[in-house]
């Protein structure tokens, strides 16, 4: 419990100044450090052929976003399929099959980091640095850029005053420059933060080398092995960005359960804190960026309340529930950390879209699995960097629309009416999640040869549903008892990765741009007040209804039934 309180307090204390700094970065105004960062940024802008001061319309912004993703995907897919023939491969990683390389490239381009491979054995050092870590740095900043552009749109765009003066409020809305937003956030915010965290982890013993690693002599000669190669590499920088960038994944297959990624209690605390510190900073950024500090307080209060409830249930499930006394539940957990630290990490890694683990989620108590799945279905408690706030804004727009209807007021957000075109786009996001998740889960369970589950009965339902939920939520964690490196899983999961990433980022920006072109009505006593505790409760009710109740049957058949079955066996 003490570690939980330390992590939340530290995240809030660090998130506030980081959020203020991030807001200054995203405003693009002159600031200290321009001389230092300018010499890095200017050649990048020249290479991209863009003028950082020139704004973009919503269409131009989205086009640039999609183009950058397509180019990065092509590079990643190609490198992974030929990595065995490229330099910096001291551990002898083979070329990936086309379907595994496709899934891996899609997974990292979508900021998911879902791994159907074991990193230390199937990824070369060059692929780790050129593909994996590079995408882990860039893709969260792309999500942040889309989120900032959406916030600009909700408040009229950067040229709102100019359009109003010229009487062209319905004209083109300037939502910012995509390339400038990504470059500034990467160079001025994410890379310096990763450097600090990487040095801290290296001080705790996390490897940071380009050497292939030593060969150790097994203690037990009966093992039949003359020696065992210990694969090393620049692990610390990768662990830093996988945690800070809500990326997940791991240099090693066992992820942060292994001492090579997570050697000490301090490293575990640093990595746990890194799960949430940047998403919290993004929330603090809202107030400084938009000037609506009460709105930022609404977002922070709602997210923090849901986070406390979720984390509390997870810790109770692992440490104090009826199934917690079963010694079998310690299988898959590190004795160095114990049940509470494992539950805390599991809750925070799924509240964000991180997905890294310090314990195997497949081995956790069924109700802990229920918490993890619920977090990913919501995907907006903290969420990924930028993408989490985009999901939250989707819930906010829906809650405003429903609250307006229930109170007899015109649904409007920040003085702009929410009408049928916006609601239709919101409906696409609401319906897409159950359509994709339930359809693919049903197909996989109908054909056991496709599913490849390792555990029959209720747990098998949880294994399949968790994998698809993790992919759609761009989380990346999984029940590792699932045989997921097959053509079915690689291709079907890749489809859900795409479906979960791009509509959730693009549609809120499109809606914000549509709202920005509408005439702003002055707020009055008759306007719906959203920056209140009452509306926050309404918002949470909408979130629970939309994301949990519609999945109740599969949750009951999976983790809930699994819990009742295990508890029944324990009482016999």
Coordinates of C-alpha atoms in Angstrom, one line a residue:
X1 CA 0.0 0.0 0.0
X2 CA 2.9 2.4 0.8
X3 CA 4.4 1.9 -2.6
X4 CA 1.1 2.7 -4.2
X5 CA 0.8 6.0 -2.3
X6 CA 4.4 6.9 -3.1
X7 CA 3.9 6.3 -6.9
X8 CA 0.7 8.4 -7.1
X9 CA 2.1 11.2 -5.0
X10 CA 5.3 11.3 -7.0
X11 CA 3.4 11.2 -10.3
X12 CA 1.3 14.2 -9.3
X13 CA 4.3 16.1 -8.0
X14 CA 6.4 15.5 -11.1
X15 CA 3.4 15.7 -13.5
X16 CA 2.6 19.3 -12.6
X17 CA 5.9 20.9 -13.6
X18 CA 6.3 18.5 -16.5
X19 CA 2.8 19.4 -17.7
X20 CA 3.5 23.1 -17.6
X21 CA 6.7 22.6 -19.5
X22 CA 5.0 20.4 -22.1
X23 CA 2.3 23.1 -22.6
X24 CA 5.0 25.6 -23.3
X25 CA 6.7 23.2 -25.8
X26 CA 3.4 22.6 -27.6
X27 CA 2.5 26.3 -27.8
X28 CA 5.6 26.8 -30.0
X29 CA 6.3 30.1 -28.5
X30 CA 9.9 31.4 -27.8
X31 CA 11.3 29.7 -24.7
X32 CA 14.5 29.0 -22.9
X33 CA 16.5 26.3 -24.7
X34 CA 15.6 27.5 -28.2
X35 CA 19.3 28.0 -28.9
X36 CA 20.1 24.5 -27.7
X37 CA 17.3 22.7 -29.4
X38 CA 17.1 24.8 -32.5
X39 CA 20.2 23.4 -34.1
X40 CA 18.7 19.9 -33.8
X41 CA 15.2 20.9 -35.0
X42 CA 16.1 23.1 -38.0
X43 CA 17.9 20.4 -40.0
X44 CA 14.9 18.1 -39.4
X45 CA 12.4 20.7 -40.6
X46 CA 14.6 21.2 -43.7
X47 CA 14.8 17.5 -44.4
X48 CA 11.0 17.2 -44.0
X49 CA 10.5 20.3 -46.2
X50 CA 8.2 22.0 -43.8
X51 CA 7.8 25.5 -42.4
X52 CA 7.3 24.9 -38.6
X53 CA 5.4 28.2 -38.3
X54 CA 2.8 27.3 -41.0
X55 CA -0.4 25.8 -39.7
X56 CA -2.4 22.9 -41.1
X57 CA -6.0 22.2 -41.6
X58 CA -7.5 19.0 -40.0
X59 CA -7.2 17.2 -43.4
X60 CA -3.6 18.3 -43.8
X61 CA -2.7 17.3 -40.3
X62 CA -4.3 13.8 -40.6
X63 CA -2.7 13.3 -44.0
X64 CA 0.8 14.0 -42.6
X65 CA 0.1 11.7 -39.6
X66 CA -1.0 8.8 -41.8
X67 CA 1.9 9.4 -44.3
X68 CA 4.5 9.3 -41.5
X69 CA 3.0 6.1 -40.1
X70 CA 3.0 4.4 -43.5
X71 CA 6.6 5.3 -44.1
X72 CA 7.7 4.1 -40.7
X73 CA 5.7 0.9 -41.1
X74 CA 7.4 0.1 -44.4
X75 CA 10.9 0.7 -42.9
X76 CA 10.2 -1.4 -39.9
X77 CA 8.6 -4.3 -41.8
X78 CA 11.5 -4.5 -44.2
X79 CA 14.3 -4.3 -41.6
X80 CA 12.7 -7.1 -39.4
X81 CA 12.6 -9.5 -42.4
X82 CA 16.3 -9.1 -43.3
X83 CA 17.8 -8.4 -39.9
X84 CA 20.0 -11.6 -39.9
X85 CA 21.9 -10.1 -42.9
X86 CA 22.4 -6.7 -41.3
X87 CA 25.2 -5.6 -38.9
X88 CA 24.9 -5.4 -35.1
X89 CA 23.6 -8.9 -34.6
X90 CA 26.0 -10.5 -32.1
X91 CA 23.3 -12.8 -30.7
X92 CA 22.5 -14.3 -34.1
X93 CA 18.8 -13.2 -34.3
X94 CA 17.2 -14.8 -37.5
X95 CA 15.1 -13.1 -40.1
X96 CA 11.4 -12.8 -39.0
X97 CA 8.7 -14.5 -41.1
X98 CA 6.6 -12.0 -43.1
X99 CA 3.5 -12.4 -40.8
X100 CA 5.5 -12.0 -37.6
X101 CA 7.4 -9.0 -39.0
X102 CA 4.1 -7.5 -40.2
X103 CA 2.5 -7.9 -36.7
X104 CA 5.6 -6.5 -35.0
X105 CA 5.8 -3.5 -37.3
X106 CA 2.1 -2.7 -36.9
X107 CA 2.3 -3.2 -33.2
X108 CA 5.1 -0.7 -32.7
X109 CA 3.8 1.8 -35.3
X110 CA 0.5 1.9 -33.3
X111 CA 2.3 2.5 -30.0
X112 CA 1.1 -0.9 -28.8
X113 CA 4.3 -3.0 -28.5
X114 CA 2.4 -6.3 -28.4
X115 CA 5.1 -9.0 -28.8
X116 CA 4.6 -12.4 -30.4
X117 CA 8.3 -13.0 -30.2
X118 CA 11.0 -13.1 -27.5
X119 CA 13.2 -10.0 -27.8
X120 CA 16.5 -11.3 -26.7
X121 CA 16.4 -14.3 -29.1
X122 CA 14.5 -12.9 -32.2
X123 CA 15.5 -9.2 -32.4
X124 CA 19.0 -8.0 -33.4
X125 CA 20.6 -5.0 -31.7
X126 CA 20.2 -3.0 -34.9
X127 CA 16.5 -3.9 -35.1
X128 CA 16.0 -3.0 -31.4
X129 CA 17.6 0.5 -31.9
X130 CA 16.5 1.3 -35.5
X131 CA 12.9 -0.1 -35.3
X132 CA 11.8 -0.9 -31.8
X133 CA 13.3 2.0 -29.8
X134 CA 12.9 4.6 -32.5
X135 CA 9.2 3.8 -32.9
X136 CA 8.8 3.8 -29.1
X137 CA 10.1 7.4 -29.1
X138 CA 8.2 8.7 -32.1
X139 CA 4.7 7.0 -31.8
X140 CA 3.7 8.4 -28.4
X141 CA 4.7 11.9 -29.6
X142 CA 2.5 11.4 -32.6
X143 CA -0.4 10.6 -30.3
X144 CA 0.4 13.6 -28.3
X145 CA 0.4 15.8 -31.4
X146 CA -3.1 14.5 -32.5
X147 CA -4.4 15.2 -28.9
X148 CA -3.0 18.8 -28.9
X149 CA -4.4 19.4 -32.3
X150 CA -7.8 18.2 -31.0
X151 CA -7.6 20.6 -28.0
X152 CA -6.8 23.4 -30.3
X153 CA -9.8 22.6 -32.4
X154 CA -12.2 22.4 -29.4
X155 CA -11.3 25.9 -28.6
X156 CA -11.6 27.3 -32.1
X157 CA -8.2 26.6 -33.6
X158 CA -5.1 28.7 -33.5
X159 CA -6.6 31.2 -36.0
X160 CA -10.0 31.5 -34.1
X161 CA -9.6 35.2 -33.5
X162 CA -8.5 35.9 -37.0
X163 CA -11.5 34.0 -38.5
X164 CA -13.9 35.9 -36.2
X165 CA -12.5 39.3 -37.1
X166 CA -12.8 38.6 -40.9
X167 CA -16.3 37.0 -40.4
X168 CA -15.1 33.6 -41.7
X169 CA -15.8 31.5 -38.6
X170 CA -16.8 28.6 -40.9
X171 CA -13.4 28.8 -42.7
X172 CA -10.4 26.6 -42.5
X173 CA -9.4 25.8 -38.9
X174 CA -5.6 25.9 -38.1
X175 CA -5.0 23.0 -35.7
X176 CA -1.2 23.4 -35.8
X177 CA 1.7 21.9 -37.7
X178 CA 2.0 18.1 -37.4
X179 CA 5.7 17.9 -38.1
X180 CA 6.6 20.8 -35.7
X181 CA 4.4 19.3 -32.9
X182 CA 6.1 15.9 -33.2
X183 CA 9.6 17.2 -33.5
X184 CA 9.3 19.7 -30.7
X185 CA 7.7 17.2 -28.3
X186 CA 10.3 14.5 -29.2
X187 CA 13.5 16.7 -29.0
X188 CA 12.5 19.0 -26.1
X189 CA 10.5 16.7 -23.9
X190 CA 10.7 12.9 -24.5
X191 CA 14.4 12.5 -25.3
X192 CA 15.7 14.5 -22.3
X193 CA 13.3 12.7 -20.0
X194 CA 14.4 9.3 -21.3
X195 CA 18.0 10.2 -20.9
X196 CA 17.5 11.0 -17.2
X197 CA 15.5 7.7 -16.6
X198 CA 18.0 5.6 -18.6
X199 CA 20.9 6.9 -16.5
X200 CA 19.0 6.2 -13.3
X201 CA 18.2 2.6 -14.5
X202 CA 21.8 2.0 -15.5
X203 CA 22.9 3.0 -12.1
X204 CA 20.8 0.2 -10.7
X205 CA 22.4 -2.4 -13.0
X206 CA 20.3 -2.5 -16.1
X207 CA 22.7 -3.2 -19.0
X208 CA 23.6 -0.5 -21.5
X209 CA 26.1 -2.0 -24.0
X210 CA 26.5 -3.0 -27.6
X211 CA 28.3 -6.2 -26.6
X212 CA 26.6 -9.5 -27.2
X213 CA 27.0 -10.7 -23.6
X214 CA 29.0 -13.3 -21.8
X215 CA 28.8 -17.0 -21.7
X216 CA 28.0 -18.5 -18.3
X217 CA 28.7 -22.0 -17.1
X218 CA 25.6 -23.6 -15.6
X219 CA 25.8 -24.5 -12.0
X220 CA 24.0 -27.8 -12.6
X221 CA 26.3 -29.9 -14.8
X222 CA 23.4 -32.4 -15.3
X223 CA 21.6 -29.8 -17.4
X224 CA 23.7 -31.0 -20.4
X225 CA 24.9 -27.5 -21.3
X226 CA 28.5 -26.6 -21.5
X227 CA 27.6 -22.9 -21.4
X228 CA 24.7 -20.4 -21.7
X229 CA 25.0 -17.1 -23.5
X230 CA 23.5 -14.2 -21.6
X231 CA 22.2 -11.8 -24.3
X232 CA 22.9 -8.1 -23.4
X233 CA 22.5 -4.8 -25.3
X234 CA 21.4 -1.2 -24.8
X235 CA 18.7 -2.4 -22.5
X236 CA 18.4 0.6 -20.2
X237 CA 17.5 3.1 -22.9
X238 CA 14.8 0.8 -24.2
X239 CA 13.4 0.1 -20.7
X240 CA 13.3 3.9 -20.1
X241 CA 11.3 4.7 -23.2
X242 CA 9.1 1.6 -23.0
X243 CA 7.9 2.9 -19.6
X244 CA 7.8 6.6 -20.2
X245 CA 6.2 6.4 -23.6
X246 CA 3.3 4.1 -22.5
X247 CA 4.9 1.6 -24.9
X248 CA 5.4 -1.6 -23.0
X249 CA 7.0 -4.6 -24.5
X250 CA 10.5 -5.6 -23.3
X251 CA 14.0 -6.3 -24.4
X252 CA 13.7 -9.7 -22.9
X253 CA 10.7 -12.1 -23.2
X254 CA 10.0 -12.1 -19.5
X255 CA 9.9 -8.3 -19.6
X256 CA 10.5 -6.4 -16.3
X257 CA 10.1 -9.6 -14.3
X258 CA 13.8 -10.4 -15.1
X259 CA 16.6 -8.9 -13.1
X260 CA 18.3 -7.8 -16.3
X261 CA 15.5 -5.3 -16.9
X262 CA 14.4 -4.7 -13.3
X263 CA 17.2 -5.6 -10.8
X264 CA 16.4 -3.7 -7.6
X265 CA 13.5 -2.3 -5.5
X266 CA 14.5 1.2 -6.6
X267 CA 14.5 0.2 -10.3
X268 CA 11.0 -1.3 -9.8
X269 CA 9.8 1.9 -8.2
X270 CA 11.3 4.0 -11.0
X271 CA 9.7 1.8 -13.7
X272 CA 6.3 1.8 -11.9
X273 CA 6.4 5.6 -11.6
X274 CA 7.3 5.9 -15.3
X275 CA 4.1 4.1 -16.2
X276 CA 2.0 7.1 -15.3
X277 CA 4.1 10.2 -14.9
X278 CA 3.8 11.4 -18.6
X279 CA 0.1 10.6 -18.9
X280 CA -0.4 12.7 -15.7
X281 CA 1.7 15.4 -17.1
X282 CA -0.5 15.5 -20.3
X283 CA -3.5 16.1 -18.0
X284 CA -1.7 19.0 -16.3
X285 CA -0.8 20.3 -19.7
X286 CA -4.5 20.9 -20.6
X287 CA -4.9 23.7 -18.2
X288 CA -1.9 25.7 -19.3
X289 CA -2.4 25.0 -23.0
X290 CA -6.2 25.9 -23.1
X291 CA -6.5 28.3 -20.2
X292 CA -9.3 26.2 -18.7
X293 CA -7.8 25.0 -15.5
X294 CA -11.2 23.9 -14.2
X295 CA -11.5 21.7 -17.2
X296 CA -8.0 20.2 -16.5
X297 CA -9.2 19.6 -12.9
X298 CA -12.3 17.8 -14.2
X299 CA -10.1 15.5 -16.3
X300 CA -7.6 14.9 -13.5
X301 CA -10.3 14.2 -10.9
X302 CA -12.2 11.8 -13.0
X303 CA -9.1 9.9 -14.1
X304 CA -7.6 9.8 -10.6
X305 CA -10.9 8.5 -9.1
X306 CA -11.1 5.7 -11.6
X307 CA -7.4 4.9 -11.1
X308 CA -7.8 4.7 -7.3
X309 CA -10.8 2.4 -7.6
X310 CA -9.1 0.1 -10.2
X311 CA -5.8 -0.1 -8.3
X312 CA -7.5 -0.7 -5.0
X313 CA -9.5 -3.7 -6.4
X314 CA -6.4 -5.2 -8.0
X315 CA -4.3 -5.0 -4.8
X316 CA -7.2 -6.4 -2.8
X317 CA -7.7 -9.3 -5.3
X318 CA -4.0 -10.3 -5.2
X319 CA -3.5 -9.8 -1.4
X320 CA -6.7 -10.2 0.5
X321 CA -9.4 -11.9 -1.6
X322 CA -10.6 -15.5 -1.2
X323 CA -8.2 -16.8 -3.8
X324 CA -5.2 -14.9 -2.5
X325 CA -4.3 -17.6 -0.1
X326 CA -3.7 -20.1 -2.9
X327 CA 0.1 -20.6 -3.1
X328 CA -0.4 -21.4 -6.8
X329 CA -1.1 -17.7 -7.5
X330 CA 2.5 -16.9 -6.8
X331 CA 3.4 -18.8 -9.9
X332 CA 4.4 -16.2 -12.5
X333 CA 5.3 -13.6 -9.9
X334 CA 8.7 -12.4 -8.8
X335 CA 9.4 -13.2 -5.1
X336 CA 11.5 -10.0 -5.1
X337 CA 8.4 -7.9 -5.6
X338 CA 5.5 -9.9 -4.1
X339 CA 1.8 -9.7 -4.7
X340 CA 1.2 -6.0 -3.9
X341 CA 3.9 -4.6 -6.2
X342 CA 2.8 -7.0 -9.0
X343 CA -0.9 -5.9 -8.6
X344 CA 0.1 -2.2 -8.6
X345 CA 2.1 -2.6 -11.8
X346 CA -0.7 -4.7 -13.5
X347 CA -3.3 -2.0 -12.6
X348 CA -1.2 0.9 -13.8
X349 CA 0.1 -0.7 -17.0
X350 CA -3.5 -1.4 -18.1
X351 CA -4.8 2.0 -17.0
X352 CA -2.3 3.5 -19.3
X353 CA -1.7 1.8 -22.7
X354 CA 1.7 0.6 -21.6
X355 CA 1.4 -3.2 -21.3
X356 CA 4.8 -3.9 -19.8
X357 CA 4.7 -6.4 -16.8
X358 CA 6.7 -7.3 -13.7
X359 CA 4.5 -10.4 -13.2
X360 CA 2.8 -12.8 -15.7
X361 CA -0.9 -11.6 -16.0
X362 CA -1.9 -15.1 -17.0
X363 CA -1.0 -16.3 -13.5
X364 CA -2.8 -13.5 -11.6
X365 CA -6.0 -14.0 -9.6
X366 CA -9.1 -14.0 -12.0
X367 CA -10.4 -10.8 -10.4
X368 CA -7.1 -9.1 -11.1
X369 CA -7.5 -10.2 -14.7
X370 CA -11.0 -8.7 -14.7
X371 CA -9.5 -5.4 -13.5
X372 CA -6.9 -5.4 -16.2
X373 CA -9.4 -6.2 -19.0
X374 CA -11.8 -3.5 -17.7
X375 CA -9.0 -0.9 -17.6
X376 CA -8.2 -1.7 -21.3
X377 CA -11.9 -1.6 -22.3
X378 CA -12.2 1.9 -20.8
X379 CA -8.7 2.8 -22.2
X380 CA -9.1 6.3 -20.8
X381 CA -8.3 6.1 -17.1
X382 CA -4.9 7.6 -18.0
X383 CA -4.5 5.9 -21.3
X384 CA -1.6 6.3 -23.7
X385 CA 0.2 9.6 -24.3
X386 CA -2.3 11.6 -26.2
X387 CA -4.4 8.7 -27.2
X388 CA -5.8 8.3 -23.7
X389 CA -6.9 11.9 -23.6
X390 CA -8.5 11.4 -27.1
X391 CA -10.5 8.5 -25.7
X392 CA -11.5 10.6 -22.7
X393 CA -12.6 13.4 -24.9
X394 CA -14.8 10.9 -26.8
X395 CA -16.5 9.9 -23.5
X396 CA -16.8 13.6 -22.7
X397 CA -18.6 14.5 -25.9
X398 CA -21.0 11.6 -25.4
X399 CA -21.6 12.5 -21.8
X400 CA -22.3 16.2 -22.9
X401 CA -24.7 15.0 -25.5
X402 CA -26.6 12.6 -23.2
X403 CA -26.6 15.1 -20.3
X404 CA -28.0 17.8 -22.6
X405 CA -30.8 15.6 -23.7
X406 CA -31.7 14.5 -20.1
X407 CA -31.8 18.1 -18.8
X408 CA -33.6 19.6 -21.8
X409 CA -30.6 21.8 -22.8
X410 CA -28.9 22.0 -26.2
X411 CA -25.8 19.8 -26.0
X412 CA -22.9 22.0 -26.4
X413 CA -19.2 22.0 -25.5
X414 CA -17.3 25.2 -24.8
X415 CA -20.1 27.2 -26.5
X416 CA -20.4 25.1 -29.7
X417 CA -23.3 22.8 -30.4
X418 CA -22.9 19.0 -30.7
X419 CA -25.3 18.0 -33.5
X420 CA -26.1 15.0 -35.6
X421 CA -22.9 14.8 -37.7
X422 CA -20.7 14.8 -34.6
X423 CA -22.9 12.2 -32.9
X424 CA -22.7 9.9 -35.9
X425 CA -18.9 10.0 -35.8
X426 CA -19.0 9.3 -32.1
X427 CA -21.3 6.3 -32.8
X428 CA -18.7 4.8 -35.0
X429 CA -16.2 4.7 -32.1
X430 CA -18.8 3.4 -29.7
X431 CA -19.8 0.5 -32.0
X432 CA -16.4 -0.3 -33.4
X433 CA -15.0 -1.7 -30.2
X434 CA -17.6 -4.4 -29.4
X435 CA -18.0 -5.3 -33.1
X436 CA -14.3 -6.0 -33.5
X437 CA -13.6 -7.6 -30.1
X438 CA -16.6 -9.9 -29.8
X439 CA -16.5 -11.0 -33.5
X440 CA -12.8 -12.1 -33.4
X441 CA -13.1 -13.6 -29.9
X442 CA -16.1 -15.7 -31.1
X443 CA -14.3 -16.9 -34.2
X444 CA -11.1 -17.9 -32.3
X445 CA -13.1 -19.7 -29.6
X446 CA -15.2 -21.5 -32.2
X447 CA -12.1 -23.0 -33.8
X448 CA -9.8 -24.2 -31.0
X449 CA -7.0 -24.9 -33.4
X450 CA -6.8 -21.2 -34.2
X451 CA -7.0 -20.0 -30.6
X452 CA -4.1 -22.1 -29.3
X453 CA -5.1 -21.7 -25.6
X454 CA -3.1 -23.5 -22.9
X455 CA -5.9 -23.7 -20.4
X456 CA -9.4 -25.1 -21.0
X457 CA -12.7 -23.8 -19.7
X458 CA -13.3 -20.3 -18.4
X459 CA -9.7 -19.3 -18.4
X460 CA -9.4 -20.0 -22.2
X461 CA -12.2 -17.4 -22.8
X462 CA -10.2 -14.9 -20.8
X463 CA -7.0 -15.7 -22.7
X464 CA -8.5 -15.0 -26.1
X465 CA -10.6 -12.0 -25.1
X466 CA -7.6 -10.5 -23.2
X467 CA -5.4 -10.8 -26.3
X468 CA -7.8 -9.0 -28.6
X469 CA -8.7 -6.4 -26.0
X470 CA -5.0 -5.7 -25.5
X471 CA -4.5 -5.3 -29.2
X472 CA -7.5 -3.0 -29.7
X473 CA -6.6 -0.9 -26.7
X474 CA -3.0 -0.6 -28.0
X475 CA -1.9 -1.9 -24.7
X476 CA 0.3 -4.9 -25.6
X477 CA 0.2 -7.0 -22.5
X478 CA -1.1 -10.6 -22.7
X479 CA -1.9 -13.9 -21.1
X480 CA 1.4 -15.6 -22.0
X481 CA -0.2 -19.1 -21.9
X482 CA -1.5 -18.3 -25.4
X483 CA 0.3 -19.7 -28.4
X484 CA 0.2 -16.3 -30.3
X485 CA 3.0 -16.6 -32.8
X486 CA 0.8 -18.1 -35.5
X487 CA -0.4 -16.7 -38.8
X488 CA -4.0 -16.3 -37.4
X489 CA -2.9 -14.4 -34.3
X490 CA -0.4 -12.3 -36.1
X491 CA -2.8 -11.1 -38.8
X492 CA -6.0 -10.9 -36.8
X493 CA -4.2 -9.0 -33.9
X494 CA -2.6 -6.7 -36.5
X495 CA -6.1 -5.8 -37.8
X496 CA -7.3 -5.0 -34.3
X497 CA -4.2 -2.9 -33.6
X498 CA -5.0 -0.7 -36.6
X499 CA -8.7 -0.5 -35.8
X500 CA -8.0 0.5 -32.2
X501 CA -5.4 3.2 -33.0
X502 CA -6.4 5.3 -35.9
X503 CA -10.1 5.9 -35.6
X504 CA -9.7 6.7 -31.9
X505 CA -7.0 9.3 -32.7
X506 CA -8.4 10.8 -35.9
X507 CA -12.2 11.0 -35.3
X508 CA -12.0 13.2 -32.2
X509 CA -9.8 15.6 -34.2
X510 CA -12.3 15.6 -37.1
X511 CA -15.1 16.4 -34.6
X512 CA -13.1 19.1 -32.9
X513 CA -12.5 20.7 -36.3
X514 CA -16.2 20.5 -37.2
X515 CA -17.1 22.2 -33.9
X516 CA -14.5 24.9 -34.4
X517 CA -16.2 26.0 -37.6
X518 CA -19.4 26.7 -35.7
X519 CA -20.3 30.1 -34.2
X520 CA -19.5 30.2 -30.5
X521 CA -22.4 31.0 -28.3
X522 CA -21.5 32.9 -25.0
X523 CA -21.8 30.7 -22.0
X524 CA -24.7 31.6 -19.6
X525 CA -26.5 30.2 -16.6
X526 CA -28.5 28.0 -19.0
X527 CA -25.4 26.4 -20.4
X528 CA -24.5 22.9 -19.3
X529 CA -21.8 23.2 -16.7
X530 CA -19.3 20.4 -17.2
X531 CA -16.6 21.5 -14.8
X532 CA -18.4 20.2 -11.7
X533 CA -18.4 17.1 -9.5
X534 CA -21.9 16.3 -10.7
X535 CA -20.9 16.1 -14.3
X536 CA -17.8 14.1 -13.4
X537 CA -20.1 11.4 -11.8
X538 CA -22.3 11.5 -14.9
X539 CA -19.2 11.1 -17.1
X540 CA -18.0 8.1 -15.1
X541 CA -21.5 6.6 -15.3
X542 CA -21.4 6.9 -19.1
X543 CA -17.9 5.3 -19.2
X544 CA -19.0 2.3 -17.2
X545 CA -22.2 1.9 -19.1
X546 CA -20.5 2.1 -22.6
X547 CA -17.4 0.1 -21.9
X548 CA -18.3 -2.5 -19.2
X549 CA -21.9 -3.3 -19.3
X550 CA -21.9 -4.1 -23.0
X551 CA -19.1 -6.7 -22.4
X552 CA -20.7 -8.1 -19.3
X553 CA -21.5 -11.6 -20.8
X554 CA -17.9 -12.3 -21.9
X555 CA -16.5 -10.9 -18.6
X556 CA -18.9 -13.2 -16.6
X557 CA -18.0 -16.3 -18.8
X558 CA -14.3 -15.5 -18.5
X559 CA -12.6 -14.0 -15.4
X560 CA -15.7 -13.9 -13.1
X561 CA -16.5 -17.6 -13.7
X562 CA -12.8 -18.4 -13.4
X563 CA -12.8 -16.7 -10.0
X564 CA -15.9 -18.6 -8.8
X565 CA -14.5 -21.9 -10.0
X566 CA -11.2 -21.3 -8.2
X567 CA -12.9 -20.1 -5.0
X568 CA -15.2 -23.2 -5.0
X569 CA -12.2 -25.5 -5.3
X570 CA -10.4 -23.8 -2.4
X571 CA -13.4 -24.3 -0.1
X572 CA -13.7 -28.0 -0.7

